[in-house]
mmCIF file of N, CA and C in Angstrom:
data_model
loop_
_atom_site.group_PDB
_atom_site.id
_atom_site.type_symbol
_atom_site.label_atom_id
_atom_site.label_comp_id
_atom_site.label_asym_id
_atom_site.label_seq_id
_atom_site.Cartn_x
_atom_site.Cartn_y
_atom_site.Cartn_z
ATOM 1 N N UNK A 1035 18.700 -2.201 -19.774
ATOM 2 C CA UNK A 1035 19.119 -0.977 -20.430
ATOM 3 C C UNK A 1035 19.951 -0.137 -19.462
ATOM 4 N N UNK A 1036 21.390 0.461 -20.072
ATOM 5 C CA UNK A 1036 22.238 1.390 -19.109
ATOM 6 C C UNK A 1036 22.040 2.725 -19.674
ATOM 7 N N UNK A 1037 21.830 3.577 -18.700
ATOM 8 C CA UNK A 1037 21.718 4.933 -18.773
ATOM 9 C C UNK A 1037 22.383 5.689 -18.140
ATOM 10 N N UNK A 1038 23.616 6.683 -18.983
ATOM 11 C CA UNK A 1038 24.829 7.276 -18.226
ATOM 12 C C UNK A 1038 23.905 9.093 -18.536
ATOM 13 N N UNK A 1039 24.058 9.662 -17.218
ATOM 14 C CA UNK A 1039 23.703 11.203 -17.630
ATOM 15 C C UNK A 1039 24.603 11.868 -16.829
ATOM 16 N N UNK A 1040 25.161 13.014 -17.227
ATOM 17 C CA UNK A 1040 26.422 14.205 -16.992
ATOM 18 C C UNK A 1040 25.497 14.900 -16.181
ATOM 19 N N UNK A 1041 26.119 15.734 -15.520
ATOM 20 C CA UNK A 1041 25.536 17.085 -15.156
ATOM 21 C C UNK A 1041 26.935 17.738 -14.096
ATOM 22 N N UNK A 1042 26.450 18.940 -14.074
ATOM 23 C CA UNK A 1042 27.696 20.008 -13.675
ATOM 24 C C UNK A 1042 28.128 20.773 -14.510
ATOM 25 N N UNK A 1043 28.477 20.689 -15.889
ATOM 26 C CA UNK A 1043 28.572 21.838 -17.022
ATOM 27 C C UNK A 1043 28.097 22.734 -16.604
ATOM 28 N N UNK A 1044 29.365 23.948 -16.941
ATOM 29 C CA UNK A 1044 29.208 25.275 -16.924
ATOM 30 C C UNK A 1044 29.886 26.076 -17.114
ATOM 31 N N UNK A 1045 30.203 27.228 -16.784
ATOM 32 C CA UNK A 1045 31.054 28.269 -17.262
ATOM 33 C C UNK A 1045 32.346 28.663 -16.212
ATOM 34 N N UNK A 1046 33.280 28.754 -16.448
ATOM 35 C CA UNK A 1046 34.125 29.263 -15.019
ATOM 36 C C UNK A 1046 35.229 29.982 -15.699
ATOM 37 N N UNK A 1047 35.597 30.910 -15.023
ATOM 38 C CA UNK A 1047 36.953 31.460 -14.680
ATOM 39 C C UNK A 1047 38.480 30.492 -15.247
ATOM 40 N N UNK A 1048 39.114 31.193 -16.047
ATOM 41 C CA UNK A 1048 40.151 30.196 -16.416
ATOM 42 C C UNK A 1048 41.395 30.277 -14.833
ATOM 43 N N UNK A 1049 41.484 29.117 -14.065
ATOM 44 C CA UNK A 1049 42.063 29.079 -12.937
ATOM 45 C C UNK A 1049 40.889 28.522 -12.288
ATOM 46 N N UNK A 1050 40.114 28.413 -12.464
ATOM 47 C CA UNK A 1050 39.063 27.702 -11.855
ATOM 48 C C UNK A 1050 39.116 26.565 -11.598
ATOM 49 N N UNK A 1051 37.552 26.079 -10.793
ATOM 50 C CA UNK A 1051 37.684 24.894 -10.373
ATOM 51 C C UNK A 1051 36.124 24.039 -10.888
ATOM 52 N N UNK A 1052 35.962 22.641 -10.865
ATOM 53 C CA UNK A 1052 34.121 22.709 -11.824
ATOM 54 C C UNK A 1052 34.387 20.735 -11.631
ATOM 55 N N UNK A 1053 33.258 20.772 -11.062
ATOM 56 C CA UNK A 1053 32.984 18.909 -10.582
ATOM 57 C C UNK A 1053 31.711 18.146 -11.488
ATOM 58 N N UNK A 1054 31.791 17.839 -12.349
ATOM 59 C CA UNK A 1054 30.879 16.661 -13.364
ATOM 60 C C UNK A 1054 30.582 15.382 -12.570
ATOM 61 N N UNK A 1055 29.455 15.147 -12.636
ATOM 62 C CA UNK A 1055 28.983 14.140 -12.315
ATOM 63 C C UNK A 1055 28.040 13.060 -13.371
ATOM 64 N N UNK A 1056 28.197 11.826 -13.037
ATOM 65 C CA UNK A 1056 27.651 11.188 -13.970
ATOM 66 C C UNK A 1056 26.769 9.706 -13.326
ATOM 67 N N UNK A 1057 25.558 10.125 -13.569
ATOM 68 C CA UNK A 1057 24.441 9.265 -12.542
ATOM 69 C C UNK A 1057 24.332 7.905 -13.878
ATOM 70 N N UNK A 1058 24.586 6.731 -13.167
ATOM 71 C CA UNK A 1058 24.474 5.895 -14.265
ATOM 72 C C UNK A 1058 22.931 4.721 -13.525
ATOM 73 N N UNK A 1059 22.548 3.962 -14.377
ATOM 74 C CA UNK A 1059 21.027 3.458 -13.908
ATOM 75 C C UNK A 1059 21.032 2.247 -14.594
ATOM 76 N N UNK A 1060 20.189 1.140 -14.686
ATOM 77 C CA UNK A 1060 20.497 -0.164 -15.267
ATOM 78 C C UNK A 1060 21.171 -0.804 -14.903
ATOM 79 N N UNK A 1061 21.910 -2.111 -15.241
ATOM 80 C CA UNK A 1061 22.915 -2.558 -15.134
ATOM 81 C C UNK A 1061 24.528 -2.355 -14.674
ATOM 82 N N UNK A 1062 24.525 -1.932 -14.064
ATOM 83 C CA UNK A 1062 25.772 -1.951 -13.591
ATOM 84 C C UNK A 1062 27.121 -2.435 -12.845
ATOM 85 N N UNK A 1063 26.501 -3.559 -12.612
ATOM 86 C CA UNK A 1063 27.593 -4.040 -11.641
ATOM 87 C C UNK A 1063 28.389 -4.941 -12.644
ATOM 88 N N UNK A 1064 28.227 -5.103 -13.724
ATOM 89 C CA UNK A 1064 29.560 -5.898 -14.739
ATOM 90 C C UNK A 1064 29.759 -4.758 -15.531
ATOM 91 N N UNK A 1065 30.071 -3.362 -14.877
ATOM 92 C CA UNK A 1065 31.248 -2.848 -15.840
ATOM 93 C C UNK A 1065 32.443 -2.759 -15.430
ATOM 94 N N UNK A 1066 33.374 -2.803 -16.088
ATOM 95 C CA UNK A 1066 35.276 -3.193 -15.778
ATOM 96 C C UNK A 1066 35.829 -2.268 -16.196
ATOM 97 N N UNK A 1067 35.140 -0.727 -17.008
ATOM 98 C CA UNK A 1067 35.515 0.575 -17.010
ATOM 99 C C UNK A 1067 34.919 1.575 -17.062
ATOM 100 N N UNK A 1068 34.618 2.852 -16.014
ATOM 101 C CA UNK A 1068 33.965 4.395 -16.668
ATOM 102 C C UNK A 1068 35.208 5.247 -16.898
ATOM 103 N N UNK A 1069 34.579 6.023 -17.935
ATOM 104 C CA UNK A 1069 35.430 6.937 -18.059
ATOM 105 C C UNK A 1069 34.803 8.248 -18.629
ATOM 106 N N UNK A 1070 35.759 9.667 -18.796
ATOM 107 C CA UNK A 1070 35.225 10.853 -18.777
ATOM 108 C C UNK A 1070 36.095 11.347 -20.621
ATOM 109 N N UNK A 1071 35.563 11.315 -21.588
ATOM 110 C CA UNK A 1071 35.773 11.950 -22.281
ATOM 111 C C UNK A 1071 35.281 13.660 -22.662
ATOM 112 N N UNK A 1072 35.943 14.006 -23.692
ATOM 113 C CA UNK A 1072 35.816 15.602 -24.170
ATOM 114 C C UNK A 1072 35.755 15.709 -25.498
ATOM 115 N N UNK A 1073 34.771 16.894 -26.441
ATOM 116 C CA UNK A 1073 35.372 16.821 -27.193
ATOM 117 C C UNK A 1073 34.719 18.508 -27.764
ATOM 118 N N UNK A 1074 35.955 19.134 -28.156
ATOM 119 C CA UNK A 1074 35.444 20.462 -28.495
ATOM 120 C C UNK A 1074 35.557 20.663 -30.297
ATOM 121 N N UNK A 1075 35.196 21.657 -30.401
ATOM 122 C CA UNK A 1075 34.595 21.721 -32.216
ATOM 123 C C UNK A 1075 35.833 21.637 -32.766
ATOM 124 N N UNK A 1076 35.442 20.843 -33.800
ATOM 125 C CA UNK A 1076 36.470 20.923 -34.815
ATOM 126 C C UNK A 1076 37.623 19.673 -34.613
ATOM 127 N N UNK A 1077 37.586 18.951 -33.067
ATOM 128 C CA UNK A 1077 38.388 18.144 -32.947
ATOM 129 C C UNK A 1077 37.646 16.665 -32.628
ATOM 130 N N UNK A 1078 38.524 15.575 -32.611
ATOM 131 C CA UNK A 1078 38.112 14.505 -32.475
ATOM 132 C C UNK A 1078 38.151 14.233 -30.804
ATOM 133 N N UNK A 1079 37.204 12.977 -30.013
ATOM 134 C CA UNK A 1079 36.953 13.419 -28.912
ATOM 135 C C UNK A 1079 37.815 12.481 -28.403
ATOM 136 N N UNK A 1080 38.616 12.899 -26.859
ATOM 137 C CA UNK A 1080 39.656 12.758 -26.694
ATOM 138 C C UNK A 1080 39.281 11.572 -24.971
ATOM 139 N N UNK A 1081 39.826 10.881 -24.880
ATOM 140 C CA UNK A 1081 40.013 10.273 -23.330
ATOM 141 C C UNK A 1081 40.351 10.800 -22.657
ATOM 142 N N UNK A 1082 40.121 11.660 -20.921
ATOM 143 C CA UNK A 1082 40.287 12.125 -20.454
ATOM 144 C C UNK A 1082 40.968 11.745 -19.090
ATOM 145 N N UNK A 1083 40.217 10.756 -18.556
ATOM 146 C CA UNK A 1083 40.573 10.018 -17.259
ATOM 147 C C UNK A 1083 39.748 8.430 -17.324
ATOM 148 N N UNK A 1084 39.955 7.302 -16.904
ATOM 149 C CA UNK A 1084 39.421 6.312 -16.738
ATOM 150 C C UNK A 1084 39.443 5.604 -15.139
ATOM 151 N N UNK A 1085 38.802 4.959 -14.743
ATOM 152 C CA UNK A 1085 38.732 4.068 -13.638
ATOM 153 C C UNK A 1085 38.285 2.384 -13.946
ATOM 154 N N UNK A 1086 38.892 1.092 -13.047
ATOM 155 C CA UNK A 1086 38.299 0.460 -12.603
ATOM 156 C C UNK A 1086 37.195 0.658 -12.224
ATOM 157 N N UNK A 1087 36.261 0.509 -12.082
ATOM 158 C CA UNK A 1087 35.496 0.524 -10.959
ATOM 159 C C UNK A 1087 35.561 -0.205 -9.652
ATOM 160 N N UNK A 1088 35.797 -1.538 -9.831
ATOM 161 C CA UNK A 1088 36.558 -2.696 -9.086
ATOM 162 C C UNK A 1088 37.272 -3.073 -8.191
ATOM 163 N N UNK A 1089 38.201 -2.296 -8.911
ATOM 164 C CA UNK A 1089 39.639 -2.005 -7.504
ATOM 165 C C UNK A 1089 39.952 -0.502 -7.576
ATOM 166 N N UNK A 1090 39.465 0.292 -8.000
ATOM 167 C CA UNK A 1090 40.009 1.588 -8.220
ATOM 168 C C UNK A 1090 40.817 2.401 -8.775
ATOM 169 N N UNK A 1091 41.746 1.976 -9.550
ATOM 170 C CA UNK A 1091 42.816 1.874 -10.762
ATOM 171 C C UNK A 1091 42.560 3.241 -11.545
ATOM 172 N N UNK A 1092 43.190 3.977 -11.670
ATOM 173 C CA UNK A 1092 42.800 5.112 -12.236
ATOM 174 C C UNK A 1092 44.241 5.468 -13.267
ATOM 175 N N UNK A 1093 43.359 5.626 -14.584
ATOM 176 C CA UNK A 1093 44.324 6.330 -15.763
ATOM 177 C C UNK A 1093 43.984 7.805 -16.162
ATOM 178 N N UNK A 1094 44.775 8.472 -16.622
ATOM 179 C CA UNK A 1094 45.254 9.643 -16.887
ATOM 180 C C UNK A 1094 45.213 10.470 -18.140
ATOM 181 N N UNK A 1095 45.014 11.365 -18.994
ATOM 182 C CA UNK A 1095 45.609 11.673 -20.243
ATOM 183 C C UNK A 1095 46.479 12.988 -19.382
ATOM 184 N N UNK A 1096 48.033 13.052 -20.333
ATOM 185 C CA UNK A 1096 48.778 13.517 -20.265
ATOM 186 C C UNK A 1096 47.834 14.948 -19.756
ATOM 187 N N UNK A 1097 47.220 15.757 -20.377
ATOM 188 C CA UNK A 1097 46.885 17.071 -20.240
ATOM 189 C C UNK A 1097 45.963 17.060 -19.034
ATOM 190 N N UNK A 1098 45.570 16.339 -18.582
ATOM 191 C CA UNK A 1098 44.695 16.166 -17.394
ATOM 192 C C UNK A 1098 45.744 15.629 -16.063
ATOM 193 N N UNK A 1099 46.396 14.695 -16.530
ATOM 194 C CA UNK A 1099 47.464 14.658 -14.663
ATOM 195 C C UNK A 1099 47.854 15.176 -13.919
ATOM 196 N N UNK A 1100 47.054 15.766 -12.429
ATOM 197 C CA UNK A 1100 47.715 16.449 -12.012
ATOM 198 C C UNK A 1100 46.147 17.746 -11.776
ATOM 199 N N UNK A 1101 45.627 17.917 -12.158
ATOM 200 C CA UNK A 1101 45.139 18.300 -12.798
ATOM 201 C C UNK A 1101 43.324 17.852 -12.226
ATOM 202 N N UNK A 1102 43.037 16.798 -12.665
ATOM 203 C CA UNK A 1102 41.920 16.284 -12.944
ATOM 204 C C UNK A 1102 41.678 15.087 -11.834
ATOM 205 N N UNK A 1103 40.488 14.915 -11.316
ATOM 206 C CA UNK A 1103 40.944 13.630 -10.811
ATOM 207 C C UNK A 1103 39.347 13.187 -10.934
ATOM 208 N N UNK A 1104 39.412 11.573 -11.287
ATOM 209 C CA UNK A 1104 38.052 10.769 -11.749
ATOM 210 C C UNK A 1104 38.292 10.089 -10.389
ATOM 211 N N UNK A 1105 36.529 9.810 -9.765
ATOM 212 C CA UNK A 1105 36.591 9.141 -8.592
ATOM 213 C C UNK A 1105 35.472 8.531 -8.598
ATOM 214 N N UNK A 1106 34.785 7.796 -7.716
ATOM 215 C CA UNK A 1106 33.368 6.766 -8.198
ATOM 216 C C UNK A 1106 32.640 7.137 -6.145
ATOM 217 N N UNK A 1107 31.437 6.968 -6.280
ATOM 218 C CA UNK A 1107 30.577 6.455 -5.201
ATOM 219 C C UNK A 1107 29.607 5.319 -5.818
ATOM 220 N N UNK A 1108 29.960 3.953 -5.311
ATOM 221 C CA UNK A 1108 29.562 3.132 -5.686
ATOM 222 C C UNK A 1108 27.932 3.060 -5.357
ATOM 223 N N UNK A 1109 27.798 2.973 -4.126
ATOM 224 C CA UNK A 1109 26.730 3.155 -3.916
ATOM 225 C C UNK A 1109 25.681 3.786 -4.381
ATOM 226 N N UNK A 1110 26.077 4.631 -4.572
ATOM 227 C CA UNK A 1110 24.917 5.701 -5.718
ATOM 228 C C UNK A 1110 25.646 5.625 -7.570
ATOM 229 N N UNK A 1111 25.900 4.426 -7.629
ATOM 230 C CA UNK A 1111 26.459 4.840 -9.199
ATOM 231 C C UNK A 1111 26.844 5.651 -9.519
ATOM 232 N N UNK A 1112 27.392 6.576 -9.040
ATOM 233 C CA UNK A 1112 27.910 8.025 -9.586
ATOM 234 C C UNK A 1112 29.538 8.118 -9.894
ATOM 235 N N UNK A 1113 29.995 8.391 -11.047
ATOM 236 C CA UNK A 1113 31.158 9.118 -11.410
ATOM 237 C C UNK A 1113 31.234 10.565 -11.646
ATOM 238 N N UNK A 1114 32.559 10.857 -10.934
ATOM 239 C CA UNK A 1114 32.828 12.080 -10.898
ATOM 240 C C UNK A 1114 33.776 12.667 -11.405
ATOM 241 N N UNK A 1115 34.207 13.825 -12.198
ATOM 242 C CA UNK A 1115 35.242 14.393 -12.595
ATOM 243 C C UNK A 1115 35.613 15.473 -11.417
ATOM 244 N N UNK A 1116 36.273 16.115 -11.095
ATOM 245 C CA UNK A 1116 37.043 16.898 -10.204
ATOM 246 C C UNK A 1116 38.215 17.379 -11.355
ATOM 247 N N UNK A 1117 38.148 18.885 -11.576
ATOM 248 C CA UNK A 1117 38.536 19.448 -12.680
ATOM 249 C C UNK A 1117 39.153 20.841 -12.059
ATOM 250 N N UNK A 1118 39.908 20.894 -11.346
ATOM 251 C CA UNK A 1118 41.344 21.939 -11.232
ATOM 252 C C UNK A 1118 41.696 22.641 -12.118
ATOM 253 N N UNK A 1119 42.399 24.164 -11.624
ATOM 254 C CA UNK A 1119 43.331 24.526 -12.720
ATOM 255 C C UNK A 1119 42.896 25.205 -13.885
ATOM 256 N N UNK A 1120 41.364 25.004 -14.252
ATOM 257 C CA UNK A 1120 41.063 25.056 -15.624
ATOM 258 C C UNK A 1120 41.974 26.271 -16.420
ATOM 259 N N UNK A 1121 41.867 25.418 -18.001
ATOM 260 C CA UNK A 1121 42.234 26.800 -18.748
ATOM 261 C C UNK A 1121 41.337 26.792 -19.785
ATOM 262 N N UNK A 1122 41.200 27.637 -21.141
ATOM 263 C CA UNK A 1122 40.553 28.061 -21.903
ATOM 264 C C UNK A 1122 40.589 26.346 -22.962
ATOM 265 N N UNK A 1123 41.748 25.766 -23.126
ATOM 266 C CA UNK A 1123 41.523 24.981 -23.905
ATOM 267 C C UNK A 1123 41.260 23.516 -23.427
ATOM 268 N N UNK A 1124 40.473 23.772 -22.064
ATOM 269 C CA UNK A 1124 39.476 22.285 -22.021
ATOM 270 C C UNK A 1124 38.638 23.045 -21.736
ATOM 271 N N UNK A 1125 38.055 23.723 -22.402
ATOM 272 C CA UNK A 1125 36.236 24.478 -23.025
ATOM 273 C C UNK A 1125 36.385 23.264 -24.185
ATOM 274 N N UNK A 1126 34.985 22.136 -23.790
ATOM 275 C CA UNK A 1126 34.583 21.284 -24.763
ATOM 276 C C UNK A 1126 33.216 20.932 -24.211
ATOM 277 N N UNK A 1127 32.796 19.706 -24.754
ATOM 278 C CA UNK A 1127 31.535 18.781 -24.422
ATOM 279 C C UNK A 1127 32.155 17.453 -23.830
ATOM 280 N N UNK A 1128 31.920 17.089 -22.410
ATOM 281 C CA UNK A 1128 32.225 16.335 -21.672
ATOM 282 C C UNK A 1128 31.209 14.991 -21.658
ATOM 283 N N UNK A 1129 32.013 14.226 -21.684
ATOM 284 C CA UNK A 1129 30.790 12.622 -21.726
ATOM 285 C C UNK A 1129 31.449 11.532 -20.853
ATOM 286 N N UNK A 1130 30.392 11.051 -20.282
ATOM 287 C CA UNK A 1130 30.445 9.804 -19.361
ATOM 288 C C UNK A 1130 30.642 8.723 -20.608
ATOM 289 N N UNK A 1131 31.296 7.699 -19.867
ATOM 290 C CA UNK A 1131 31.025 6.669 -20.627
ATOM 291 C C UNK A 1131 31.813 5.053 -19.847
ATOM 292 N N UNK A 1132 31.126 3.972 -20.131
ATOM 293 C CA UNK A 1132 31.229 2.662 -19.467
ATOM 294 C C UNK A 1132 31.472 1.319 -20.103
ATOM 295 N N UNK A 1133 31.928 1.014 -19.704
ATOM 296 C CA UNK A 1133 32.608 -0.629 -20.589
ATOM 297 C C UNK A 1133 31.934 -1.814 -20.240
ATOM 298 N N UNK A 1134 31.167 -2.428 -20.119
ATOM 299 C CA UNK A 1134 30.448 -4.249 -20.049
ATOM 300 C C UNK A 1134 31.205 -4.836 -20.075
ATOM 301 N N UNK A 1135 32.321 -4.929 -20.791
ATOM 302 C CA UNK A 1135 33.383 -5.684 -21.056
ATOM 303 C C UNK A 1135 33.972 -6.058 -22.339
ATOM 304 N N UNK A 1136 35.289 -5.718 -22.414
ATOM 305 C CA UNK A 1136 36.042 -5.168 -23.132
ATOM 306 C C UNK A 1136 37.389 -6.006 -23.389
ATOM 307 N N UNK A 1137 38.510 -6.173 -24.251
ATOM 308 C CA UNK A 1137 39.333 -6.832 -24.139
ATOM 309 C C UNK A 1137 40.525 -6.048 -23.424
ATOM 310 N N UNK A 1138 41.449 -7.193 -22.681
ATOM 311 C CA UNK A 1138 42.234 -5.963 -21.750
ATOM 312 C C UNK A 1138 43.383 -5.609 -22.347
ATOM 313 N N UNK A 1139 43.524 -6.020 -23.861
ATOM 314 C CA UNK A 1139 44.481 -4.824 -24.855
ATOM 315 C C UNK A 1139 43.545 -3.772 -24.655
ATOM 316 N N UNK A 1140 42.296 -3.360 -24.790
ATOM 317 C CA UNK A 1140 41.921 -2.291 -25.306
ATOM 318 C C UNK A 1140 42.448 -1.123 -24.121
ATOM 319 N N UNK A 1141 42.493 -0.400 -24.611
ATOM 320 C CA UNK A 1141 43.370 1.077 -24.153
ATOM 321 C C UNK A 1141 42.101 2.318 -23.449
ATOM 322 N N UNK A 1142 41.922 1.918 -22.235
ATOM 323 C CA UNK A 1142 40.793 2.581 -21.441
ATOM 324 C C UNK A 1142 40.702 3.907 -21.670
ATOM 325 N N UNK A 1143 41.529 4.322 -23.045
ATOM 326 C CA UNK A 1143 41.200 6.165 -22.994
ATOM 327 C C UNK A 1143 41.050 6.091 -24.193
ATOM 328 N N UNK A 1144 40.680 4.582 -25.137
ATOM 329 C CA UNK A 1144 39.711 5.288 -26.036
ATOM 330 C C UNK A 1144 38.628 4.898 -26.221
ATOM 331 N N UNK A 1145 37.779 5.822 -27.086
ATOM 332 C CA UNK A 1145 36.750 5.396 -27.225
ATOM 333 C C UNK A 1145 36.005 3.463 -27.734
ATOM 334 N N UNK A 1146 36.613 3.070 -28.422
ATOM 335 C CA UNK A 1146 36.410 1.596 -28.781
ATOM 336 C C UNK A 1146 36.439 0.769 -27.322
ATOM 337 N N UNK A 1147 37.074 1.290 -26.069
ATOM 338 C CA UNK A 1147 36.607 0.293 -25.137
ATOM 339 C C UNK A 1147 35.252 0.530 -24.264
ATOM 340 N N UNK A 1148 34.695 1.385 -25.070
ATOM 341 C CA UNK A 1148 33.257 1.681 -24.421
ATOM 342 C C UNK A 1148 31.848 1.394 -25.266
ATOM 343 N N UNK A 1149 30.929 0.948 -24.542
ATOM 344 C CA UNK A 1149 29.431 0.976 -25.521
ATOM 345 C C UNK A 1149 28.842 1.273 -25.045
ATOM 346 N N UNK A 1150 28.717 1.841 -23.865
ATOM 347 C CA UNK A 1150 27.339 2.872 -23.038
ATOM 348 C C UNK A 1150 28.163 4.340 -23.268
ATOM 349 N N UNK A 1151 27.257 5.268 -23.591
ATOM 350 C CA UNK A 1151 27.349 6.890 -23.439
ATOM 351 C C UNK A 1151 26.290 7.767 -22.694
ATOM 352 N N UNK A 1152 27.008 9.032 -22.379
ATOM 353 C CA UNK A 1152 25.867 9.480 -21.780
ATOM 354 C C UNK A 1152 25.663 10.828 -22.623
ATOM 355 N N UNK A 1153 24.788 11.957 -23.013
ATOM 356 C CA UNK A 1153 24.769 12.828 -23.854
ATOM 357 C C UNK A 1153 25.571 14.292 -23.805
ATOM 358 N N UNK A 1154 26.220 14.496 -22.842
ATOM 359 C CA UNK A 1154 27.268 14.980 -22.613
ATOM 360 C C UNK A 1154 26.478 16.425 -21.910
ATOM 361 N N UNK A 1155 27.806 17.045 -20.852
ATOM 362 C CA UNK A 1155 27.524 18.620 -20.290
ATOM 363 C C UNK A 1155 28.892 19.628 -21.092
ATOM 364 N N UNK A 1156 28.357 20.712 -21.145
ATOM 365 C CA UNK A 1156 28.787 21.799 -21.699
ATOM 366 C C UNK A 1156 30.101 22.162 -20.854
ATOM 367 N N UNK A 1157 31.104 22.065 -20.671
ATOM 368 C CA UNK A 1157 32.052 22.805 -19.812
ATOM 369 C C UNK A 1157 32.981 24.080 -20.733
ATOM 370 N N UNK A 1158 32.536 25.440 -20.303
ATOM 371 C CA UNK A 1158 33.173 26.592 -20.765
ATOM 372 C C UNK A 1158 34.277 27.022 -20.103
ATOM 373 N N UNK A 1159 35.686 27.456 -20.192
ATOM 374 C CA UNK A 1159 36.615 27.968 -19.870
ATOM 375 C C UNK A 1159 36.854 29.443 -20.297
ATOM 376 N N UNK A 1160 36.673 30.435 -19.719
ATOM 377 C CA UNK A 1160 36.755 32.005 -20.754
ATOM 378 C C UNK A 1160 36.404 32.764 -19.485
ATOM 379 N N UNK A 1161 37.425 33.873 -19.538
ATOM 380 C CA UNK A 1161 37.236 35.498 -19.159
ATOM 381 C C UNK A 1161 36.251 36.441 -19.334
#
């Protein structure tokens, strides 16, 4: 059994800065993707950043480049978001999430290349 859990959600300053972490447990050494989705009310939830785990390979969503950066400590299973810059409209619900293996059409920022989740942290953006 894999178990992905968030933590770091919280509130900040728009210009701010706010680091997510995601402790994963079980099985892990055959996954071939984590990644950090979002998703705030009313919208559908979006891909945020992805990694290899493997070789280190890191993808992007446009609104996050630059911006955001996903990084891994293997050793302790942990993924991390590193979240710059903030503004008001990435205030959502943030989720870990990991691939077993996947086909390598599938498109690492969406959701269909993942089947482990984790229950997501709160990240607020507001004055």
């Amino acid at each position: 059994q894999v178990h992905l859990v968030e933590s770091g959600g919280s509130s900040v300053l728009p210009g701010g800065s706010l680091t997510l972490s995601c402790e994963a447990s079980g099985t892990t050494d055959n996954f071939i993707a984590m990644a950090w989705f979002r998703q705030a009310p009313g919208k559908e939830r979006e891909g945020v950043a992805a990694l290899d785990p493997r070789i280190g390979a890191r993808v992007y969503a446009t609104s996050a480049k630059g911006r955001f950066t996903i990084s891994q400590d293997n050793p302790k299973n942990t993924l991390y978001l590193r979240m710059n810059s903030l503004r008001p409209d990435d205030t959502a619900v943030y989720y870990c999430a990991a691939s077993s293996g996947r086909s390598r059409g599938d498109s690492l920022l969406g959701p269909a290349a993942y089947n482990y989740w984790g229950q997501g942290t709160q990240v607020t953006v507001s004055s």
